[in-house]
MMTF fields as JSON, N, C-alpha, C and O atoms, coordinates in Angstrom:
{
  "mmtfVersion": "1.0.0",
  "mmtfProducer": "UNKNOWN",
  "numBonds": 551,
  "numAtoms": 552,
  "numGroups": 138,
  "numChains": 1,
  "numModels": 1,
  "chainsPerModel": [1],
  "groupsPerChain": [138],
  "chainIdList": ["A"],
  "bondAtomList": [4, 2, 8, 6, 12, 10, 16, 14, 20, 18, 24, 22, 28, 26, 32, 30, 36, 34, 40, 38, 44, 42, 48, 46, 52, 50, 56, 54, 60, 58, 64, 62, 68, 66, 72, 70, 76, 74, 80, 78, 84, 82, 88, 86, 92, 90, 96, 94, 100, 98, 104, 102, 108, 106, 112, 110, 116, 114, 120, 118, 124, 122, 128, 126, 132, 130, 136, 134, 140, 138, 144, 142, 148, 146, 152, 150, 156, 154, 160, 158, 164, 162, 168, 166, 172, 170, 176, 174, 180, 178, 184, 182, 188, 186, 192, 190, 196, 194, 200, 198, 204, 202, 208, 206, 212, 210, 216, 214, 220, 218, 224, 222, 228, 226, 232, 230, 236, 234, 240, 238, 244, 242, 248, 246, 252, 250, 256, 254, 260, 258, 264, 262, 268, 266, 272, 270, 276, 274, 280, 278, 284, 282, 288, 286, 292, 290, 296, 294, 300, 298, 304, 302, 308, 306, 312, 310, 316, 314, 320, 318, 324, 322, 328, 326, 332, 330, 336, 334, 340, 338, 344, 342, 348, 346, 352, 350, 356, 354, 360, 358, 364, 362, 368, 366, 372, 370, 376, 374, 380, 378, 384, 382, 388, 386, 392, 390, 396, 394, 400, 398, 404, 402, 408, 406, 412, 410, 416, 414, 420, 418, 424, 422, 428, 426, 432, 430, 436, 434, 440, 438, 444, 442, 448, 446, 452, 450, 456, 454, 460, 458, 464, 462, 468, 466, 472, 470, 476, 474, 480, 478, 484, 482, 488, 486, 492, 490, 496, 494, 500, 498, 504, 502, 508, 506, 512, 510, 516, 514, 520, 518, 524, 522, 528, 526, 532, 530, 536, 534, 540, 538, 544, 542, 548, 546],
  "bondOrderList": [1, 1, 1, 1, 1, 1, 1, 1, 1, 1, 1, 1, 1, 1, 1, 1, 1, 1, 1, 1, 1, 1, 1, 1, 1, 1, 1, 1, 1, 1, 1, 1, 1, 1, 1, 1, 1, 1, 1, 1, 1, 1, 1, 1, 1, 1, 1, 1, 1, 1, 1, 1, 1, 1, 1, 1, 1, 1, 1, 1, 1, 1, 1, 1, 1, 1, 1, 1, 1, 1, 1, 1, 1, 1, 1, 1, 1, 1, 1, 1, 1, 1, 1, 1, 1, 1, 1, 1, 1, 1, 1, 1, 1, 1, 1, 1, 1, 1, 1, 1, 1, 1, 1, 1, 1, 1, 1, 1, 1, 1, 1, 1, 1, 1, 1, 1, 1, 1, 1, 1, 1, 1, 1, 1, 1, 1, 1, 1, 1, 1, 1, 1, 1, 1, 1, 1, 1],
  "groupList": [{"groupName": "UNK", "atomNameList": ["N", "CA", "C", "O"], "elementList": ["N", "C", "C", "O"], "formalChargeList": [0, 0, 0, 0], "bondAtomList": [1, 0, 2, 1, 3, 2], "bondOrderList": [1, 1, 2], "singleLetterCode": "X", "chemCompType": "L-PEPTIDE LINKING"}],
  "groupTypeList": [0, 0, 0, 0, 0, 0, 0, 0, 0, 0, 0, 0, 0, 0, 0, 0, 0, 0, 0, 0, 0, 0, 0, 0, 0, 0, 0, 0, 0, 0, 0, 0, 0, 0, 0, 0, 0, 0, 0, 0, 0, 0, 0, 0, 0, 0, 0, 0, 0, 0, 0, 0, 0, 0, 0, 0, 0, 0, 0, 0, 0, 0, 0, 0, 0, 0, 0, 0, 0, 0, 0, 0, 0, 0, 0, 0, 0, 0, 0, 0, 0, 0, 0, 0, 0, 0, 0, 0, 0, 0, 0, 0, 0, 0, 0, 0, 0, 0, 0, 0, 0, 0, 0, 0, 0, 0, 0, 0, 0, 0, 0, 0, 0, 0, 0, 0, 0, 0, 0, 0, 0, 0, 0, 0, 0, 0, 0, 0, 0, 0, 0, 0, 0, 0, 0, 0, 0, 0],
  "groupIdList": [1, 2, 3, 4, 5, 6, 7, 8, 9, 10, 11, 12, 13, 14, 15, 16, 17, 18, 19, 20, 21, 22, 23, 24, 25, 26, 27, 28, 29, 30, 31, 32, 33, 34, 35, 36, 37, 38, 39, 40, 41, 42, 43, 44, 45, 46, 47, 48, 49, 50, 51, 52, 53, 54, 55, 56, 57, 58, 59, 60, 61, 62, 63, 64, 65, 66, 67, 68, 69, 70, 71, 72, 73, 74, 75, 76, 77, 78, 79, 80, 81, 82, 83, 84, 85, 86, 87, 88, 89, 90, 91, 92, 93, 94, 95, 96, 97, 98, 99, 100, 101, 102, 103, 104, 105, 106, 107, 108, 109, 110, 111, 112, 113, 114, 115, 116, 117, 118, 119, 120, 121, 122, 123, 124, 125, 126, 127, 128, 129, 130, 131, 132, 133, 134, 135, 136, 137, 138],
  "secStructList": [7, 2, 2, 2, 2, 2, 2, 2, 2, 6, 2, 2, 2, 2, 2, 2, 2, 2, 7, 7, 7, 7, 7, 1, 6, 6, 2, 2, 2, 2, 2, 2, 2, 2, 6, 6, 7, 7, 1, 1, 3, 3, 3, 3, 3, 1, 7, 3, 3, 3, 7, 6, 6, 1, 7, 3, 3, 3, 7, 1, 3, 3, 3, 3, 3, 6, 6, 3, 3, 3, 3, 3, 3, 3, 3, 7, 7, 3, 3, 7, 7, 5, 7, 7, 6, 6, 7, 1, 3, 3, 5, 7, 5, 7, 1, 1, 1, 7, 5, 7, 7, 3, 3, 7, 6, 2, 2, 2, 2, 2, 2, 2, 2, 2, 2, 2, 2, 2, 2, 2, 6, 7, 7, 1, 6, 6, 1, 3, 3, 3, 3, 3, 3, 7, 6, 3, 3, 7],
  "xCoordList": [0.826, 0.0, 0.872, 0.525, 1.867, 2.826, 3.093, 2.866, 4.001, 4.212, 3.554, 4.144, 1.848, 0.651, 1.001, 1.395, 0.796, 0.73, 2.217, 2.134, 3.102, 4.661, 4.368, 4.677, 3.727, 3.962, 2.756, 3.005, 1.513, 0.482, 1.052, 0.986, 1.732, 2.9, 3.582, 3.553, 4.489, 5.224, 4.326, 4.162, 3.727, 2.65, 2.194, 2.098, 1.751, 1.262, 2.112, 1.773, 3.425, 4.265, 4.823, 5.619, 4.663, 4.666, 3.516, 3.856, 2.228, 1.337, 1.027, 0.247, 1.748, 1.916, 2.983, 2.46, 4.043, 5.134, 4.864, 5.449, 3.934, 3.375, 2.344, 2.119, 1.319, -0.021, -1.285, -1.33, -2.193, -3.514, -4.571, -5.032, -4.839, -5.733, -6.307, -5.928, -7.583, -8.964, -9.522, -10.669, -9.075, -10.068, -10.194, -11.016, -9.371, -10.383, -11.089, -10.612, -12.093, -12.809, -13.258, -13.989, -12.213, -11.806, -11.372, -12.083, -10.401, -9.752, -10.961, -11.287, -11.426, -12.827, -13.601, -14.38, -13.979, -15.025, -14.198, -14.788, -12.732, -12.279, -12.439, -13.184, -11.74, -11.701, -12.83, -12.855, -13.895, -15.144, -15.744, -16.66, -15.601, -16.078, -14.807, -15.195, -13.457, -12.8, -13.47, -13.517, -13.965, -13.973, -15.093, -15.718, -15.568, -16.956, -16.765, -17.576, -15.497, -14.902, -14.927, -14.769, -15.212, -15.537, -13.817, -12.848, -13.707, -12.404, -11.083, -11.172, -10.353, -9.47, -8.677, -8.228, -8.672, -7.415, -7.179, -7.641, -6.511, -5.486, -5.905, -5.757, -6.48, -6.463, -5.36, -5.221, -4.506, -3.57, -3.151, -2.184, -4.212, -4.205, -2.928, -2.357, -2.805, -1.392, -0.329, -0.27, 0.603, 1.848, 2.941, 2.83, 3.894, 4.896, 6.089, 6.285, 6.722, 7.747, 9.359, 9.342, 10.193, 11.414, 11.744, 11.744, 12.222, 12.074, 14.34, 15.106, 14.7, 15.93, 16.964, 18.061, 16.284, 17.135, 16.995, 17.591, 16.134, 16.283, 15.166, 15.071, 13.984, 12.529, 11.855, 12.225, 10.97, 9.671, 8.759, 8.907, 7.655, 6.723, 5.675, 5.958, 4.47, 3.5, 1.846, 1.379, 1.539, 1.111, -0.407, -0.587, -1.32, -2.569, -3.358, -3.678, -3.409, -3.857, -3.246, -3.192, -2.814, -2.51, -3.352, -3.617, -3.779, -4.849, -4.265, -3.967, -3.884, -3.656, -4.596, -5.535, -4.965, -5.646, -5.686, -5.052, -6.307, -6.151, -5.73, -4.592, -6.804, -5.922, -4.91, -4.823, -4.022, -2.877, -2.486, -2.886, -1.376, -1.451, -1.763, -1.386, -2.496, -2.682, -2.579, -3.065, -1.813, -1.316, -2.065, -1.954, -2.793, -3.849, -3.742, -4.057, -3.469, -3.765, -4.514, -4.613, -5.687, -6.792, -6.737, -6.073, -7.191, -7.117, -8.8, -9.454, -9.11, -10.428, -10.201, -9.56, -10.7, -10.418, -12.147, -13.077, -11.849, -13.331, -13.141, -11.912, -13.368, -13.091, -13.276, -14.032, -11.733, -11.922, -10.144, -9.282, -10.149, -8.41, -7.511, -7.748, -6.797, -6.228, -4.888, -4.309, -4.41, -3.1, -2.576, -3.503, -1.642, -1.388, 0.404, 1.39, 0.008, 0.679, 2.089, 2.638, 2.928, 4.046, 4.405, 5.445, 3.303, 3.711, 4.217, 4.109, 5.016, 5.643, 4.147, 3.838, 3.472, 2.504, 1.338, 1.381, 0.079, -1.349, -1.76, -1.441, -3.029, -3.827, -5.172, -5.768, -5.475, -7.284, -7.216, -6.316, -9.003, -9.462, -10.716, -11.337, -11.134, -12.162, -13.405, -13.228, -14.543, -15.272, -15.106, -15.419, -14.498, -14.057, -13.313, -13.968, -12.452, -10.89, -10.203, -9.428, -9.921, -8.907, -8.033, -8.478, -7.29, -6.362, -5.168, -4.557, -5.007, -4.165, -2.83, -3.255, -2.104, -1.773, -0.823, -0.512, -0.533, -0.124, 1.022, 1.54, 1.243, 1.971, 1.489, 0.269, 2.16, 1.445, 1.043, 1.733, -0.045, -0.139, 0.015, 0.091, 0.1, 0.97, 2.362, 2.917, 2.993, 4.532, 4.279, 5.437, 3.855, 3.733, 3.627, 4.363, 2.27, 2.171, 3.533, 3.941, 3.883, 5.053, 6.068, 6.199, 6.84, 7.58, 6.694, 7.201, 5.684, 5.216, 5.387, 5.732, 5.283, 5.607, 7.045, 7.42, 7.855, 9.05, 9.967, 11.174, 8.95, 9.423, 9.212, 9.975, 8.043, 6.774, 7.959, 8.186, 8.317, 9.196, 10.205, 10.52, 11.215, 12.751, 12.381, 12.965, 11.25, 11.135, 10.73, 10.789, 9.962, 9.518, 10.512, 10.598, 11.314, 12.571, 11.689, 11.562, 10.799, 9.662, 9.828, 10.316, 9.339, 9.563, 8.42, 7.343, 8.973, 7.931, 6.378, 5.262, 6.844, 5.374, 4.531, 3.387, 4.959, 3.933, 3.244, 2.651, 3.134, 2.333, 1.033, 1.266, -0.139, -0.751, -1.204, -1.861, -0.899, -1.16, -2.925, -3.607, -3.161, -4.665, -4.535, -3.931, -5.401, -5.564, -7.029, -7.947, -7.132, -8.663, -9.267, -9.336, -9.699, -10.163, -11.747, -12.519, -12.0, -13.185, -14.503, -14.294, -16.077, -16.97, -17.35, -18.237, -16.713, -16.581, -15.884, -16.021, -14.992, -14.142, -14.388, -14.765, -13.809, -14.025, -12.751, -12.66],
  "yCoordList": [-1.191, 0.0, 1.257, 2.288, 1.143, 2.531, 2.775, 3.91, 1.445, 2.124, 2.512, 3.153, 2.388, 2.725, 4.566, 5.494, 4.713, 6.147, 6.708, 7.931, 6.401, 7.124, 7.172, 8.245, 6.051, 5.852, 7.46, 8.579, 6.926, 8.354, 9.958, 10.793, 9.991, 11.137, 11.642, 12.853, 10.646, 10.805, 11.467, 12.684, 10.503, 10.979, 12.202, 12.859, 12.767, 13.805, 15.185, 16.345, 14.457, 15.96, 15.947, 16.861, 15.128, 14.733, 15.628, 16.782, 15.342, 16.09, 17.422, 18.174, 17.697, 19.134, 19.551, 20.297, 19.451, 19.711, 19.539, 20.189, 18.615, 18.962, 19.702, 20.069, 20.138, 20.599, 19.398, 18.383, 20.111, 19.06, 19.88, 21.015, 18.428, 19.246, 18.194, 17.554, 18.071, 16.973, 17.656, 17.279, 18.885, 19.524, 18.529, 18.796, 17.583, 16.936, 15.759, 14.788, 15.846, 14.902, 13.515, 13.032, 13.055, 11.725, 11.085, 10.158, 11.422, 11.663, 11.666, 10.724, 13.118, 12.715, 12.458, 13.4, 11.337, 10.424, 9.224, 8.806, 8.655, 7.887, 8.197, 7.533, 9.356, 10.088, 9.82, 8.697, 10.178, 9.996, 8.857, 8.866, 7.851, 6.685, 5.682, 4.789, 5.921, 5.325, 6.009, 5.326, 6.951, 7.722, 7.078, 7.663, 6.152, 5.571, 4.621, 4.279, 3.728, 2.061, 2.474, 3.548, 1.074, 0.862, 0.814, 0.498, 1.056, 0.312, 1.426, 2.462, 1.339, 2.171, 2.908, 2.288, 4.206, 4.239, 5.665, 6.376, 6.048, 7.49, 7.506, 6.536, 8.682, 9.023, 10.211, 11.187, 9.703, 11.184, 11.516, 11.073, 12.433, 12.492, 13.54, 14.467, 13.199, 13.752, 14.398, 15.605, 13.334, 12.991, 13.398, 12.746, 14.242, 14.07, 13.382, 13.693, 12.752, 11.643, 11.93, 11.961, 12.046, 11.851, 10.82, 9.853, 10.59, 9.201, 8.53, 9.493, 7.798, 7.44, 8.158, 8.446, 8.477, 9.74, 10.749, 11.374, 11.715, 12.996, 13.571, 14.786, 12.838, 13.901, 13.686, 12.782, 14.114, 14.238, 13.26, 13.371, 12.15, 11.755, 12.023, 12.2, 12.047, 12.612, 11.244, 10.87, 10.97, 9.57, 10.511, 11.669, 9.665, 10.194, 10.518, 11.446, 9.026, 9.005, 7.545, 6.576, 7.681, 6.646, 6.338, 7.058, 4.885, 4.478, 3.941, 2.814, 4.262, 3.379, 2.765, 3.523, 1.39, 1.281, 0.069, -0.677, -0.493, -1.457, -2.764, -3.227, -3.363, -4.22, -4.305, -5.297, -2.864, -3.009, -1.345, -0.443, -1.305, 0.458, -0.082, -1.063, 0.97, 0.616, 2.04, 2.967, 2.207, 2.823, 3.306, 2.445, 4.484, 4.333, 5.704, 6.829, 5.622, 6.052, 5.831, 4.801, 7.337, 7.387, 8.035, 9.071, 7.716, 8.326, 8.081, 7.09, 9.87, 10.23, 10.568, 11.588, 9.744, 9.339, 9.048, 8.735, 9.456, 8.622, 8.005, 8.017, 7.464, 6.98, 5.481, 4.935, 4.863, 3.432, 2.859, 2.884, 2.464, 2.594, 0.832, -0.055, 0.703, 0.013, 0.298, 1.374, -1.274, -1.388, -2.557, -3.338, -2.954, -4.197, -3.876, -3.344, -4.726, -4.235, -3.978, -3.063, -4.821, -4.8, -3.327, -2.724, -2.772, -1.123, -0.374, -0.273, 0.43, 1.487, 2.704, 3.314, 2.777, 3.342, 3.035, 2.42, 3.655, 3.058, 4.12, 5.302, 3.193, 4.549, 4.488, 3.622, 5.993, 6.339, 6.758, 7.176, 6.364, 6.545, 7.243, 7.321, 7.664, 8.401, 8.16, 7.332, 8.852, 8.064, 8.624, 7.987, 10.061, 11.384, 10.149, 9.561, 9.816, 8.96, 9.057, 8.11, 10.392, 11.244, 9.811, 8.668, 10.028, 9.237, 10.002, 10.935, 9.485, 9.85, 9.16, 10.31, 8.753, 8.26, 8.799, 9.979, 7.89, 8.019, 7.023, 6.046, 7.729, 6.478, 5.372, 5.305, 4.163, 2.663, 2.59, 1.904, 3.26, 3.078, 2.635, 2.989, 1.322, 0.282, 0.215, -0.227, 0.676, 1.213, 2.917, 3.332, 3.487, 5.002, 4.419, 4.787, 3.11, 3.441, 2.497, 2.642, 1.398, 0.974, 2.138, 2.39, 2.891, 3.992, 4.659, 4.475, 5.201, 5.388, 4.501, 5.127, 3.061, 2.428, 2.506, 2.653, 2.387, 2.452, 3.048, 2.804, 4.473, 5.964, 5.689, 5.693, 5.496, 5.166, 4.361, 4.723, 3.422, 2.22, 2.611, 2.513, 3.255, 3.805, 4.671, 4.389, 5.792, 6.54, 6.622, 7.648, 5.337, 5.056, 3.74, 3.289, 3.178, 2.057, 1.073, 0.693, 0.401, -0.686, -1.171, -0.661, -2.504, -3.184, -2.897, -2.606, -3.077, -3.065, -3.762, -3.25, -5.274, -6.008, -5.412, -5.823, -4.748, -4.157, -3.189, -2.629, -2.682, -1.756, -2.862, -4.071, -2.383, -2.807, -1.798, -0.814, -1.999, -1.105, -1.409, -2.401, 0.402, -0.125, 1.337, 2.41, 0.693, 1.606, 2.072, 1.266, 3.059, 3.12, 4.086, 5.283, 3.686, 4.023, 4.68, 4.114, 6.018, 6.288, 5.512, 4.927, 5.614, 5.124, 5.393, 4.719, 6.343, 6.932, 6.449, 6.916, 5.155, 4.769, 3.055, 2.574, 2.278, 1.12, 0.497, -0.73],
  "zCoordList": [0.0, 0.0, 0.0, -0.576, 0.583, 0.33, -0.515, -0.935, -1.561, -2.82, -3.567, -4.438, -3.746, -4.661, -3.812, -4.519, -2.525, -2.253, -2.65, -2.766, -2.816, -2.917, -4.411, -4.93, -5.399, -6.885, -6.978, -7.425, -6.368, -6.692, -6.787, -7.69, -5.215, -5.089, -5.912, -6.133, -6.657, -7.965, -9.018, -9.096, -9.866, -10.761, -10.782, -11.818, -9.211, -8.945, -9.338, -9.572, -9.291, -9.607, -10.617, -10.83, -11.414, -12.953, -13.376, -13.638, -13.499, -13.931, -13.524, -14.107, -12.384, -12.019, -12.909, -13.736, -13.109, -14.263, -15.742, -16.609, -15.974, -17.277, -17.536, -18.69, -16.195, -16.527, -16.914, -17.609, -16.087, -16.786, -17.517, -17.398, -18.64, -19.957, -20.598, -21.578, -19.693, -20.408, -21.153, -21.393, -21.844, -22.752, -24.326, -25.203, -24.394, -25.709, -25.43, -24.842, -25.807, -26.109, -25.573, -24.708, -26.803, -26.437, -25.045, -24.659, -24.318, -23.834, -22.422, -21.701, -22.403, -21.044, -21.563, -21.708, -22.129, -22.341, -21.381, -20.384, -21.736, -21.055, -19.924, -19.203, -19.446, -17.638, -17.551, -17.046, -17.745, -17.146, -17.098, -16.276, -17.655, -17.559, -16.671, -15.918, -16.842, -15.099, -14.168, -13.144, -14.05, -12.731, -12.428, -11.543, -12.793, -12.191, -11.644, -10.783, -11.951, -11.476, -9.971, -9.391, -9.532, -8.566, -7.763, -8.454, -6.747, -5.98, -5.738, -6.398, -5.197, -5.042, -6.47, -7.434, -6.288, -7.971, -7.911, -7.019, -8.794, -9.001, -10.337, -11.081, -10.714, -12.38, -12.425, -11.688, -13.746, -13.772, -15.435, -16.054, -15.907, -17.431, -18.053, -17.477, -18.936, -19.631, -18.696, -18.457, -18.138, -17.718, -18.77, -19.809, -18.769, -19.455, -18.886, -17.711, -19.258, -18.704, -19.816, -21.046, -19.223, -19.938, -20.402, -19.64, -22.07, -22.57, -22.469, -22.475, -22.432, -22.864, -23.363, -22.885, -24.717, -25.317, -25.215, -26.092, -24.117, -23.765, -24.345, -24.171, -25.215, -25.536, -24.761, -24.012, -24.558, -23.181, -24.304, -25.521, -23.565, -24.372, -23.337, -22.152, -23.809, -22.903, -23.427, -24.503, -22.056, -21.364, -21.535, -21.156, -22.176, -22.181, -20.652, -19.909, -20.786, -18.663, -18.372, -19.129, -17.082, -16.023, -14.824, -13.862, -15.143, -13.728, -13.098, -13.492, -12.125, -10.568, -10.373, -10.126, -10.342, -9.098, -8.763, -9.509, -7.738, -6.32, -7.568, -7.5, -8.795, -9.273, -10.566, -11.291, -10.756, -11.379, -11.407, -10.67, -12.762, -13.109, -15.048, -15.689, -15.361, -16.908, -17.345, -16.697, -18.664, -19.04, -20.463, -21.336, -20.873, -21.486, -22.908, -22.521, -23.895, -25.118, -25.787, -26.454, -25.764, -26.584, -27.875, -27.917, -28.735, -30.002, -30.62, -30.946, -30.558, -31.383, -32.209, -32.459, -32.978, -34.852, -34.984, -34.241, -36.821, -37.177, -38.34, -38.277, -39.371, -40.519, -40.005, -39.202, -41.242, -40.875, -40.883, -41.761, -39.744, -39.46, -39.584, -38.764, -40.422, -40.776, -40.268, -40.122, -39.957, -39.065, -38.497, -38.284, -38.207, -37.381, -36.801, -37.311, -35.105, -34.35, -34.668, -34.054, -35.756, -36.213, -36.977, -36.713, -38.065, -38.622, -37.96, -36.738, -38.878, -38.004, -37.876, -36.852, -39.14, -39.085, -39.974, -41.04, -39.263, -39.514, -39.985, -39.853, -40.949, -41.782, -41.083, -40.441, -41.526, -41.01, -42.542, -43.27, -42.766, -44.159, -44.261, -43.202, -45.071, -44.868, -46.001, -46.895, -45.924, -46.671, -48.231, -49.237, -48.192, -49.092, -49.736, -50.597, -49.548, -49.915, -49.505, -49.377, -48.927, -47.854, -47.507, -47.602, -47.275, -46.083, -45.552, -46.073, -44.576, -43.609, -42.634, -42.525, -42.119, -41.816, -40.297, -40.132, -39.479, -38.142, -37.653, -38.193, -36.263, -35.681, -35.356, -35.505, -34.834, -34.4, -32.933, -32.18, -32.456, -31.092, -30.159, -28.982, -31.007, -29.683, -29.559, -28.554, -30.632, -30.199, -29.624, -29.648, -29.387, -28.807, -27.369, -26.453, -27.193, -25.687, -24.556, -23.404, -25.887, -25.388, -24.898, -23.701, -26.004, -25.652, -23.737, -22.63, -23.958, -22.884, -21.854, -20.852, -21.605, -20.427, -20.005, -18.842, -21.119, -21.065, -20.759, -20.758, -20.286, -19.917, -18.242, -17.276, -18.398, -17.337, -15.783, -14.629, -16.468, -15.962, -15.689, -14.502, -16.682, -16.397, -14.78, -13.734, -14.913, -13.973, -13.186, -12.507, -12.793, -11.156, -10.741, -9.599, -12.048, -11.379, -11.1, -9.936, -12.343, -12.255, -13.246, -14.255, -13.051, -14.329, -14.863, -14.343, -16.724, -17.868, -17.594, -17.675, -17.206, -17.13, -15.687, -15.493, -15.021, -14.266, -14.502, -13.58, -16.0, -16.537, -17.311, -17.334, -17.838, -18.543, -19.614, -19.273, -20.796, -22.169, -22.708, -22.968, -22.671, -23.423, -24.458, -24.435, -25.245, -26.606, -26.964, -27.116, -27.053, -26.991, -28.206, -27.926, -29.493, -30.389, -29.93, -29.157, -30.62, -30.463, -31.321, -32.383, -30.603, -31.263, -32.739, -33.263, -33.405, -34.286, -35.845, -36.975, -35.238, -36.315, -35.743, -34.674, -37.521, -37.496, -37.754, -37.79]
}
């Protein structure tokens, strides 16, 4: 139980050093729907964290709580998004034709644990990675 309050502590002055900003969307739709889970937990949305080589990467939201820490990148998109976990990058498509293309989220939120981990001196597998596409895209 200490280290959940010393790890919260941390976090806390992480997101004080980066600032907090649920102003999109996506983003508090997630906040707002953890904030309803039942059970002990810490919400702490856009964390910036120092990565390995010296850039800051910045952590959508981090849940503490009683059963793990999960580590959470949302992306409000709409179209229809094509990808697999190996790309370096994924496309969003549109119904125009438009396309677009991005990074691989699941290597972004890796980088993010990895930051996550170096800087609380935790191992990797004690994070849990979630990705969270809006209702909007297929």
């Amino acid at each position: 139980m200490i280290w959940v309050i010393v790890l919260v502590l941390i976090c806390y002055v992480i997101v004080s050093f980066g600032g907090r900003n649920r102003g999109q969307c996506g983003e508090n739709k997630i906040y707002d729907t953890l904030e309803k889970l039942s059970g002990c937990k810490a919400m702490l949305p856009n964390c910036y964290l120092p990565t390995e080589n010296g850039d800051i990467t910045e952590v959508d939201l981090i849940l503490i709580h009683e059963s793990g820490i999960y580590v959470i990148e949302s992306k409000n998109y709409s179209g229809w998004i094509f990808g697999s976990e190996d790309q370096l990058k994924w496309t969003q498509c549109f119904k125009s034709g438009q396309r677009e293309h991005f990074y691989n989220p699941i290597k972004q939120n890796r980088t993010h644990i990895r930051a996550l981990a170096t800087f609380l001196n935790m191992p990797e597998d004690a994070f849990s990675s979630y990705i969270v596409f809006s209702e909007r895209c297929e």
